[in-house]
């Protein structure tokens, strides 16, 4: 049987992910993975926290703690937030582990042996007070382009230009604040992407037809056209894995290298048998979700490592890169004190609301704008009016008129799917199989809309009222509500990947616990009229609106 590995780009363990990060990779990957499991696929879902890199090292120095402590604390926070958001990973791991280090060294050594690693030399800033090299955020100064005084060693936030430490005017060390900085020549190691260009090119040409998103294809072809260049895989800093060869004691493995390999390292943490079964299995499809900023790491660098090391690990099969969820009116990230990150979001509304709204707005093919008003409209008019109301009205009508349905001990048989229902289900599975995930959500919503149409055209409450005196009305009542029950039940199944908590509530009325199988769509089921019917979704309250508006940009 075909095996599938679903991955989401690893969140950086420096801060709590914001809504744009969440909808960019973890959420669609989780939704898709749930669909695969409902379909009965042999799949695992791997993600974890990316723990190395300069922002974490510098933040730890400023707090006076070890980077590992900071990265592990943030990892636990992010992990529990994802769990509250209903994400069901096979394993949510992290990159700073012995298992990941093993895989990193295995691939590093193989690349070395196969001639794809080469020494490099460049000038690096060194602080004589702290006795260490200063990369990225460890060095600041005046921007040579805009004269802004807070330009970092990698970028100027004022004008957005990319910089190197040597370009900074009058630089100082951000640890000690002093200007005792020298530039010294250092050795590092780089992967010869230039030498791997031909193999990476054939990989992309032969694989990109497998439902790759257009942005991933275009970006990768553009990079190949420019020509791949060698790229450093070690860096002169302290926080990271040691370089496993002599002469590079001042450096560690570059964070990007151990982060992409982390997909395998995290699987190894789950169990060596998962690595051999999935990563080294014959019939494996690796489906990777990420934001568009991460395309290059997944279509060029990760495959180049796997091809160059030739250790038999599965190459990516599908690359699904999202565009950005943007917002002019709402602060997403915490840089200005407040930000609507996933932690703040969960304090206002439950997980299903965020999952549904974000997937409704999923920036699958173009940047998409988010606002509080949009959120309110989707919750009120789609979740509440279209889906929640239908479910509640149908179940209450059936419950109150169970005697008209020849029910046995309160159990009412639901009808079979007719052509109108089957057509929507077929579209849903087709869209999911092609990774058109937002379209699949639209199909689930369309099923509820079909129920609403039947409700208003057939008026089952009138049929129920006329049933005692009119046998034809009673027969029609039975037909109509059985079909409506089928729609409610099937909507529960189709919505499960998107709103697992609410969908479970719906399916529970029919005696189904846990993750539903898609086979249920063809099976008989019974509605238990003895169960208390609860509200599925509510409209956003004034109070919730006020809490949300705290995250708006002040004009
Ligand atoms: Zn600047
Ligand atoms: Zn210093």
Coordinates of C-alpha atoms and ligand atoms in Angstrom, one line a residue:
X1 CA 0.0 0.0 0.0
X2 CA 1.1 3.5 -0.8
X3 CA 2.6 5.4 2.2
X4 CA 2.3 9.1 2.7
X5 CA 4.3 11.5 4.8
X6 CA 2.6 14.9 5.4
X7 CA 4.9 17.6 6.7
X8 CA 4.4 21.2 7.7
X9 CA 7.2 23.8 7.7
X10 CA 8.7 23.8 11.2
X11 CA 7.6 26.9 13.3
X12 CA 10.5 28.8 14.7
X13 CA 10.7 28.3 18.4
X14 CA 11.3 32.0 19.1
X15 CA 7.8 33.3 19.4
X16 CA 4.2 32.0 19.3
X17 CA 3.1 31.6 15.6
X18 CA 0.6 34.2 14.4
X19 CA -2.5 33.5 12.3
X20 CA -0.7 34.0 9.1
X21 CA 1.9 31.4 10.1
X22 CA -0.7 29.0 11.2
X23 CA -2.8 29.1 8.0
X24 CA 0.4 29.1 5.9
X25 CA 1.4 25.5 6.7
X26 CA 0.4 23.8 9.9
X27 CA -3.4 24.2 9.5
X28 CA -3.7 23.1 5.8
X29 CA -1.3 20.2 6.5
X30 CA -3.4 19.1 9.5
X31 CA -6.7 19.4 7.5
X32 CA -5.2 17.4 4.6
X33 CA -3.8 14.8 7.0
X34 CA -7.2 14.3 8.7
X35 CA -8.7 13.8 5.2
X36 CA -6.1 11.2 4.3
X37 CA -6.8 9.3 7.6
X38 CA -10.6 9.5 7.0
X39 CA -9.9 8.0 3.5
X40 CA -8.0 5.1 5.1
X41 CA -4.5 6.1 3.8
X42 CA -1.4 4.9 5.4
X43 CA -0.1 8.3 6.4
X44 CA 1.9 10.1 9.1
X45 CA 2.0 13.8 9.9
X46 CA 5.3 15.2 11.0
X47 CA 6.1 18.7 12.3
X48 CA 8.1 20.3 15.2
X49 CA 9.8 23.3 16.5
X50 CA 12.9 24.8 14.7
X51 CA 15.1 25.5 17.6
X52 CA 18.5 26.8 16.4
X53 CA 19.5 30.2 14.9
X54 CA 20.7 33.6 16.0
X55 CA 17.4 35.1 17.3
X56 CA 17.1 32.4 20.0
X57 CA 20.7 32.5 20.9
X58 CA 20.6 36.3 21.3
X59 CA 17.3 36.3 23.2
X60 CA 18.8 33.7 25.6
X61 CA 21.9 35.7 26.2
X62 CA 19.8 38.8 27.0
X63 CA 17.7 36.7 29.5
X64 CA 20.8 35.2 30.9
X65 CA 19.7 31.6 30.2
X66 CA 20.9 28.8 27.9
X67 CA 19.4 28.9 24.4
X68 CA 18.3 25.3 24.9
X69 CA 16.1 26.3 27.8
X70 CA 14.5 29.1 25.9
X71 CA 13.9 27.0 22.8
X72 CA 12.5 24.1 24.9
X73 CA 10.1 26.4 26.8
X74 CA 8.8 27.9 23.6
X75 CA 8.5 24.5 22.0
X76 CA 6.3 23.3 24.8
X77 CA 4.1 26.4 24.5
X78 CA 3.7 26.0 20.7
X79 CA 3.0 22.3 21.0
X80 CA 0.2 22.8 23.5
X81 CA -1.4 25.6 21.5
X82 CA -1.4 23.4 18.4
X83 CA -3.1 20.7 20.4
X84 CA -5.7 23.1 21.6
X85 CA -6.3 24.1 18.0
X86 CA -7.2 20.5 17.2
X87 CA -4.0 19.6 15.3
X88 CA -3.3 15.9 15.3
X89 CA 0.3 15.3 14.4
X90 CA 1.7 11.7 14.4
X91 CA 4.6 13.5 16.1
X92 CA 5.3 17.1 17.0
X93 CA 9.0 17.1 17.8
X94 CA 11.9 19.6 17.8
X95 CA 15.2 19.9 16.0
X96 CA 17.7 20.1 18.9
X97 CA 17.7 16.3 19.7
X98 CA 20.2 13.5 19.5
X99 CA 18.1 11.7 16.9
X100 CA 18.1 14.8 14.6
X101 CA 21.8 15.2 15.1
X102 CA 22.3 11.6 14.0
X103 CA 20.5 12.2 10.8
X104 CA 22.2 15.5 10.2
X105 CA 25.6 13.9 10.7
X106 CA 24.7 10.9 8.5
X107 CA 23.7 13.2 5.6
X108 CA 26.6 15.6 6.2
X109 CA 29.2 12.8 6.2
X110 CA 27.7 11.3 3.0
X111 CA 27.7 14.7 1.2
X112 CA 31.3 15.1 2.3
X113 CA 32.3 11.6 1.0
X114 CA 30.4 12.2 -2.3
X115 CA 32.3 15.4 -2.9
X116 CA 29.5 17.9 -2.4
X117 CA 30.9 19.8 0.5
X118 CA 33.7 22.4 0.1
X119 CA 35.5 24.8 2.4
X120 CA 34.8 28.6 2.1
X121 CA 36.4 31.6 3.5
X122 CA 34.9 35.0 4.4
X123 CA 35.4 37.9 6.7
X124 CA 33.4 37.8 9.9
X125 CA 32.9 40.3 12.7
X126 CA 34.4 39.4 16.0
X127 CA 33.8 41.1 19.4
X128 CA 37.0 41.3 21.5
X129 CA 35.0 41.8 24.7
X130 CA 32.6 38.8 24.3
X131 CA 35.3 36.7 22.5
X132 CA 32.8 35.6 19.8
X133 CA 31.8 36.0 16.2
X134 CA 28.9 38.4 15.5
X135 CA 26.3 37.3 12.9
X136 CA 22.9 38.8 12.0
X137 CA 21.4 40.3 15.1
X138 CA 24.6 40.2 17.1
X139 CA 25.8 43.3 15.3
X140 CA 24.0 46.6 14.6
X141 CA 25.0 49.9 13.1
X142 CA 24.0 52.5 10.6
X143 CA 22.5 51.4 7.3
X144 CA 24.6 52.4 4.3
X145 CA 21.4 52.8 2.2
X146 CA 19.0 54.8 4.4
X147 CA 21.3 56.0 7.2
X148 CA 18.8 54.3 9.7
X149 CA 20.7 53.7 13.0
X150 CA 19.2 50.3 13.9
X151 CA 20.3 48.3 10.9
X152 CA 21.2 44.6 11.8
X153 CA 24.0 42.5 10.4
X154 CA 21.6 40.8 8.0
X155 CA 19.0 43.4 7.2
X156 CA 17.8 47.0 7.7
X157 CA 14.2 47.0 9.0
X158 CA 13.9 50.7 8.1
X159 CA 14.5 50.3 4.3
X160 CA 14.3 46.5 4.0
X161 CA 17.7 46.1 2.3
X162 CA 19.6 42.9 2.9
X163 CA 23.0 43.6 4.5
X164 CA 26.2 41.9 5.6
X165 CA 28.0 43.0 8.8
X166 CA 30.8 44.5 6.8
X167 CA 28.4 46.9 5.1
X168 CA 27.3 48.5 8.4
X169 CA 28.6 52.0 9.3
X170 CA 30.0 52.4 12.8
X171 CA 28.9 48.9 14.0
X172 CA 28.5 47.8 17.6
X173 CA 28.1 44.5 19.3
X174 CA 24.5 44.0 20.6
X175 CA 25.6 41.8 23.5
X176 CA 28.1 44.2 25.2
X177 CA 27.1 47.3 23.3
X178 CA 30.8 48.1 22.6
X179 CA 32.5 48.8 19.3
X180 CA 35.6 46.7 19.9
X181 CA 34.9 44.8 16.6
X182 CA 37.4 43.3 14.3
X183 CA 36.8 41.5 11.0
X184 CA 38.7 38.3 10.7
X185 CA 39.0 35.7 8.0
X186 CA 37.1 32.5 8.9
X187 CA 36.6 29.1 7.4
X188 CA 33.2 27.5 6.9
X189 CA 31.7 24.7 4.8
X190 CA 29.3 24.9 1.9
X191 CA 27.2 22.5 0.0
X192 CA 27.9 22.5 -3.8
X193 CA 24.5 23.2 -5.1
X194 CA 26.1 24.3 -8.3
X195 CA 27.5 20.7 -8.8
X196 CA 24.0 19.3 -7.9
X197 CA 22.2 21.6 -10.3
X198 CA 21.6 19.0 -13.0
X199 CA 20.2 16.4 -10.7
X200 CA 18.0 18.9 -8.8
X201 CA 16.7 20.1 -12.2
X202 CA 15.7 16.6 -13.3
X203 CA 14.0 16.1 -9.9
X204 CA 12.0 19.2 -10.3
X205 CA 11.1 18.6 -13.9
X206 CA 9.9 15.0 -13.2
X207 CA 8.1 15.8 -9.9
X208 CA 6.5 19.2 -10.2
X209 CA 3.5 17.8 -12.1
X210 CA 2.4 16.1 -8.9
X211 CA 0.0 18.9 -7.8
X212 CA 2.8 21.3 -6.9
X213 CA 1.5 24.8 -6.3
X214 CA 2.3 27.2 -9.1
X215 CA 4.4 29.5 -6.9
X216 CA 6.6 26.6 -6.0
X217 CA 7.1 25.6 -9.7
X218 CA 7.8 29.2 -10.8
X219 CA 10.2 30.1 -8.0
X220 CA 12.2 26.8 -8.5
X221 CA 12.5 27.2 -12.2
X222 CA 13.6 30.8 -11.7
X223 CA 16.3 29.7 -9.3
X224 CA 17.5 27.0 -11.7
X225 CA 17.6 29.5 -14.5
X226 CA 19.8 31.8 -12.5
X227 CA 22.0 28.9 -11.7
X228 CA 22.4 27.4 -8.2
X229 CA 25.3 28.6 -6.1
X230 CA 27.2 26.9 -3.3
X231 CA 25.6 27.7 0.1
X232 CA 27.1 27.7 3.6
X233 CA 26.0 24.8 5.8
X234 CA 28.1 25.9 8.8
X235 CA 28.2 29.2 10.6
X236 CA 30.4 31.0 13.0
X237 CA 28.2 30.9 16.1
X238 CA 27.7 28.8 19.2
X239 CA 24.1 27.6 19.4
X240 CA 23.6 24.6 17.1
X241 CA 25.1 21.2 16.4
X242 CA 28.9 21.0 16.4
X243 CA 30.5 20.6 13.0
X244 CA 31.5 16.9 12.8
X245 CA 35.0 17.6 11.2
X246 CA 38.1 19.1 12.7
X247 CA 39.1 22.7 12.1
X248 CA 35.6 24.2 12.5
X249 CA 35.4 24.5 16.3
X250 CA 34.3 28.1 16.0
X251 CA 31.2 27.2 14.0
X252 CA 28.1 25.1 14.2
X253 CA 25.8 23.5 11.6
X254 CA 23.7 26.3 9.9
X255 CA 20.1 26.3 11.2
X256 CA 18.6 25.8 7.7
X257 CA 20.5 22.6 7.2
X258 CA 19.3 20.9 10.4
X259 CA 15.8 22.3 10.1
X260 CA 15.0 20.7 6.7
X261 CA 16.7 17.4 7.8
X262 CA 14.5 17.8 11.0
X263 CA 11.6 16.2 9.1
X264 CA 13.5 12.9 9.2
X265 CA 15.1 13.5 12.6
X266 CA 11.6 14.2 14.2
X267 CA 10.3 11.0 12.5
X268 CA 13.3 9.1 14.1
X269 CA 12.2 10.5 17.4
X270 CA 8.8 8.9 16.8
X271 CA 10.6 5.6 16.2
X272 CA 13.3 4.2 13.9
X273 CA 10.7 1.9 12.4
X274 CA 8.8 4.9 11.1
X275 CA 11.9 6.1 9.3
X276 CA 12.5 2.8 7.6
X277 CA 8.8 2.3 6.8
X278 CA 8.0 5.8 5.5
X279 CA 11.2 7.6 4.6
X280 CA 13.0 4.6 3.2
X281 CA 9.9 2.7 2.0
X282 CA 9.5 1.9 -1.7
X283 CA 6.1 3.5 -2.3
X284 CA 6.2 6.7 -0.3
X285 CA 4.8 10.1 -1.2
X286 CA 6.2 13.0 0.7
X287 CA 3.7 15.9 0.7
X288 CA 5.1 19.1 2.1
X289 CA 3.2 22.2 3.2
X290 CA 4.8 25.6 3.7
X291 CA 4.5 29.3 3.1
X292 CA 5.9 30.8 -0.1
X293 CA 9.0 32.1 1.8
X294 CA 10.1 28.6 2.4
X295 CA 9.9 27.2 -1.2
X296 CA 13.6 27.3 -1.9
X297 CA 14.5 25.2 1.1
X298 CA 12.0 22.5 0.1
X299 CA 12.3 22.4 -3.7
X300 CA 16.1 23.0 -4.0
X301 CA 18.1 22.7 -0.8
X302 CA 16.4 19.7 0.9
X303 CA 16.3 17.6 -2.4
X304 CA 19.9 18.6 -3.1
X305 CA 20.9 17.2 0.4
X306 CA 18.9 14.0 -0.2
X307 CA 20.2 13.5 -3.7
X308 CA 23.8 14.4 -3.0
X309 CA 24.0 12.2 0.1
X310 CA 22.2 9.3 -1.7
X311 CA 21.1 7.6 1.5
X312 CA 17.8 6.4 0.1
X313 CA 15.4 8.9 1.9
X314 CA 12.2 9.8 0.0
X315 CA 12.3 13.0 -2.0
X316 CA 9.4 15.4 -1.9
X317 CA 6.5 14.4 -4.1
X318 CA 4.1 17.3 -3.7
X319 CA 5.1 20.9 -2.7
X320 CA 2.2 22.9 -1.5
X321 CA 3.2 26.5 -0.8
X322 CA 0.7 29.1 0.3
X323 CA 0.7 32.8 -0.4
X324 CA 0.4 35.2 2.5
X325 CA -2.5 36.0 4.7
X326 CA -2.1 39.7 5.1
X327 CA -3.8 42.3 7.1
X328 CA -3.7 46.1 6.9
X329 CA -6.1 46.5 9.8
X330 CA -4.9 43.9 12.3
X331 CA -1.6 43.4 14.0
X332 CA -0.6 39.8 13.6
X333 CA 2.9 39.7 15.1
X334 CA 4.0 40.9 18.5
X335 CA 6.7 43.3 17.3
X336 CA 4.6 46.3 18.4
X337 CA 3.6 44.9 21.8
X338 CA 0.3 43.2 20.9
X339 CA -0.4 40.7 18.2
X340 CA -3.2 38.4 17.2
X341 CA -1.1 35.2 17.5
X342 CA -2.7 31.8 18.0
X343 CA -2.5 32.1 21.8
X344 CA -4.4 35.4 21.9
X345 CA -6.8 34.1 19.2
X346 CA -7.7 31.1 21.4
X347 CA -8.5 33.3 24.3
X348 CA -11.3 34.9 22.3
X349 CA -12.8 32.2 20.1
X350 CA -12.7 28.4 20.1
X351 CA -10.5 26.4 17.8
X352 CA -13.2 25.5 15.3
X353 CA -13.9 29.1 14.6
X354 CA -10.3 29.9 13.8
X355 CA -9.8 26.7 11.8
X356 CA -12.9 27.4 9.7
X357 CA -12.4 31.1 9.1
X358 CA -8.7 30.7 8.3
X359 CA -9.3 27.8 5.8
X360 CA -12.2 29.8 4.3
X361 CA -9.6 32.6 3.7
X362 CA -6.7 30.1 3.0
X363 CA -4.3 32.1 0.7
X364 CA -4.0 29.1 -1.7
X365 CA -3.3 31.0 -4.9
X366 CA -3.0 34.7 -4.0
X367 CA -2.3 36.9 -1.0
X368 CA -5.5 37.3 0.9
X369 CA -6.5 40.1 3.2
X370 CA -7.8 39.4 6.7
X371 CA -9.9 41.7 8.8
X372 CA -12.1 41.5 12.0
X373 CA -15.2 42.3 9.9
X374 CA -14.4 39.4 7.6
X375 CA -14.0 37.1 10.5
X376 CA -17.3 38.2 11.9
X377 CA -19.1 37.8 8.5
X378 CA -17.8 34.3 8.0
X379 CA -18.7 33.2 11.5
X380 CA -22.1 34.7 11.5
X381 CA -23.3 34.1 7.9
X382 CA -21.6 30.9 7.1
X383 CA -20.8 29.0 10.3
X384 CA -23.8 30.1 12.2
X385 CA -26.5 30.8 9.6
X386 CA -25.7 28.2 7.0
X387 CA -24.3 25.3 8.9
X388 CA -25.1 25.6 12.6
X389 CA -28.8 26.6 12.2
X390 CA -29.4 23.9 9.7
X391 CA -28.1 21.2 12.0
X392 CA -30.0 22.5 15.0
X393 CA -33.3 23.0 13.1
X394 CA -33.2 19.6 11.5
X395 CA -32.4 17.7 14.6
X396 CA -35.0 19.5 16.7
X397 CA -37.7 18.9 14.1
X398 CA -36.9 15.2 14.0
X399 CA -36.7 14.9 17.7
X400 CA -40.0 16.6 18.2
X401 CA -41.7 14.5 15.6
X402 CA -40.0 11.1 16.1
X403 CA -43.4 9.4 16.3
X404 CA -44.2 10.4 12.7
X405 CA -41.1 8.4 11.6
X406 CA -41.7 4.9 12.9
X407 CA -38.7 5.2 15.1
X408 CA -37.7 2.3 17.3
X409 CA -36.5 3.3 20.8
X410 CA -35.8 6.8 19.7
X411 CA -33.5 5.8 16.8
X412 CA -34.4 7.2 13.5
X413 CA -33.0 5.8 10.2
X414 CA -31.4 8.4 7.9
X415 CA -31.9 8.3 4.2
X416 CA -29.5 7.3 1.4
X417 CA -27.5 10.0 -0.4
X418 CA -29.3 11.0 -3.6
X419 CA -27.7 12.4 -6.7
X420 CA -27.6 16.0 -5.5
X421 CA -25.7 14.9 -2.3
X422 CA -23.4 12.4 -4.1
X423 CA -22.4 15.1 -6.6
X424 CA -21.2 17.4 -3.7
X425 CA -19.3 14.5 -2.0
X426 CA -17.6 13.6 -5.3
X427 CA -16.5 17.2 -5.8
X428 CA -15.2 17.3 -2.2
X429 CA -13.0 14.2 -2.5
X430 CA -11.8 15.3 -6.0
X431 CA -10.8 18.7 -4.6
X432 CA -9.0 17.2 -1.6
X433 CA -7.1 14.7 -3.8
X434 CA -5.9 17.6 -5.9
X435 CA -5.1 19.5 -2.8
X436 CA -7.6 22.2 -3.6
X437 CA -8.4 22.4 0.1
X438 CA -10.3 25.7 0.2
X439 CA -12.6 24.3 -2.6
X440 CA -13.2 21.2 -0.5
X441 CA -14.4 23.4 2.4
X442 CA -16.6 25.2 -0.1
X443 CA -18.1 21.8 -1.0
X444 CA -18.8 20.9 2.7
X445 CA -20.5 24.3 3.0
X446 CA -22.5 23.7 -0.2
X447 CA -23.9 20.5 1.3
X448 CA -25.3 22.6 4.2
X449 CA -26.7 25.1 1.6
X450 CA -28.5 22.2 -0.1
X451 CA -30.1 21.3 3.2
X452 CA -31.2 24.9 3.7
X453 CA -32.8 25.0 0.3
X454 CA -34.7 21.8 1.0
X455 CA -35.7 23.2 4.4
X456 CA -37.2 26.4 2.9
X457 CA -38.8 24.8 -0.2
X458 CA -40.4 21.8 1.6
X459 CA -41.2 23.4 5.0
X460 CA -41.1 20.1 7.0
X461 CA -42.6 21.7 10.0
X462 CA -45.8 22.3 7.9
X463 CA -45.7 18.7 6.7
X464 CA -45.5 17.5 10.3
X465 CA -48.4 19.7 11.3
X466 CA -50.6 18.3 8.5
X467 CA -49.4 14.7 9.0
X468 CA -52.1 13.5 11.5
X469 CA -54.9 14.3 9.0
X470 CA -53.0 13.9 5.7
X471 CA -51.2 10.6 4.9
X472 CA -49.5 12.2 1.9
X473 CA -48.1 14.9 4.0
X474 CA -46.8 12.3 6.5
X475 CA -45.1 10.3 3.7
X476 CA -43.5 13.5 2.3
X477 CA -42.4 14.5 5.8
X478 CA -40.6 11.2 6.2
X479 CA -38.8 11.5 2.9
X480 CA -37.8 15.1 3.5
X481 CA -36.4 14.8 7.0
X482 CA -34.6 11.5 6.2
X483 CA -32.8 13.4 3.4
X484 CA -32.1 16.3 5.7
X485 CA -30.7 13.9 8.4
X486 CA -28.5 12.4 5.7
X487 CA -27.2 15.9 4.8
X488 CA -26.6 16.7 8.4
X489 CA -24.7 13.4 9.0
X490 CA -22.7 13.8 5.8
X491 CA -21.9 17.4 6.6
X492 CA -20.5 16.2 9.9
X493 CA -18.2 13.9 8.1
X494 CA -17.1 16.4 5.4
X495 CA -16.5 19.1 8.0
X496 CA -14.4 16.9 10.3
X497 CA -11.0 17.9 8.9
X498 CA -11.9 21.6 9.2
X499 CA -13.9 21.8 12.4
X500 CA -13.2 18.5 14.3
X501 CA -14.8 19.5 17.6
X502 CA -18.1 20.6 16.1
X503 CA -18.1 17.8 13.6
X504 CA -17.6 15.3 16.4
X505 CA -20.6 16.8 18.2
X506 CA -22.8 16.2 15.1
X507 CA -21.5 12.7 14.5
X508 CA -22.1 11.9 18.2
X509 CA -25.9 12.3 17.6
X510 CA -25.5 9.3 15.2
X511 CA -23.4 7.2 17.6
X512 CA -20.1 7.9 15.8
X513 CA -17.1 8.6 18.1
X514 CA -13.6 9.7 17.1
X515 CA -12.4 10.4 13.6
X516 CA -15.0 9.3 11.0
X517 CA -14.2 7.2 7.9
X518 CA -15.3 8.4 4.5
X519 CA -17.0 5.0 4.2
X520 CA -19.7 6.3 6.5
X521 CA -20.9 8.4 3.6
X522 CA -22.2 5.2 1.9
X523 CA -23.4 3.5 5.1
X524 CA -26.6 3.5 7.0
X525 CA -26.9 5.4 10.2
X526 CA -29.4 6.3 12.8
X527 CA -30.1 9.5 14.7
X528 CA -30.6 9.1 18.4
X529 CA -33.5 11.4 19.3
X530 CA -32.8 10.9 23.0
X531 CA -29.7 13.0 22.9
X532 CA -29.9 16.6 23.9
X533 CA -29.4 18.9 20.9
X534 CA -26.9 21.7 21.6
X535 CA -26.1 24.8 19.6
X536 CA -23.3 24.0 17.1
X537 CA -21.9 27.5 16.3
X538 CA -22.9 30.9 17.7
X539 CA -22.7 34.4 16.2
X540 CA -19.9 36.6 17.4
X541 CA -20.9 38.6 20.4
X542 CA -20.3 42.3 21.0
X543 CA -17.9 41.3 23.8
X544 CA -15.9 39.1 21.4
X545 CA -15.8 41.9 18.8
X546 CA -14.4 44.3 21.4
X547 CA -11.7 41.9 22.4
X548 CA -10.8 41.3 18.7
X549 CA -10.7 45.1 18.0
X550 CA -7.9 45.4 20.6
X551 CA -5.7 44.0 17.9
X552 CA -6.6 46.5 15.2
X553 CA -4.1 49.1 14.1
X554 CA -4.9 52.5 15.4
X555 CA -5.3 55.0 12.6
Ligands
LIG1 ZN1 18.3 51.0 5.6
LIG2 ZN1 30.5 42.3 22.5

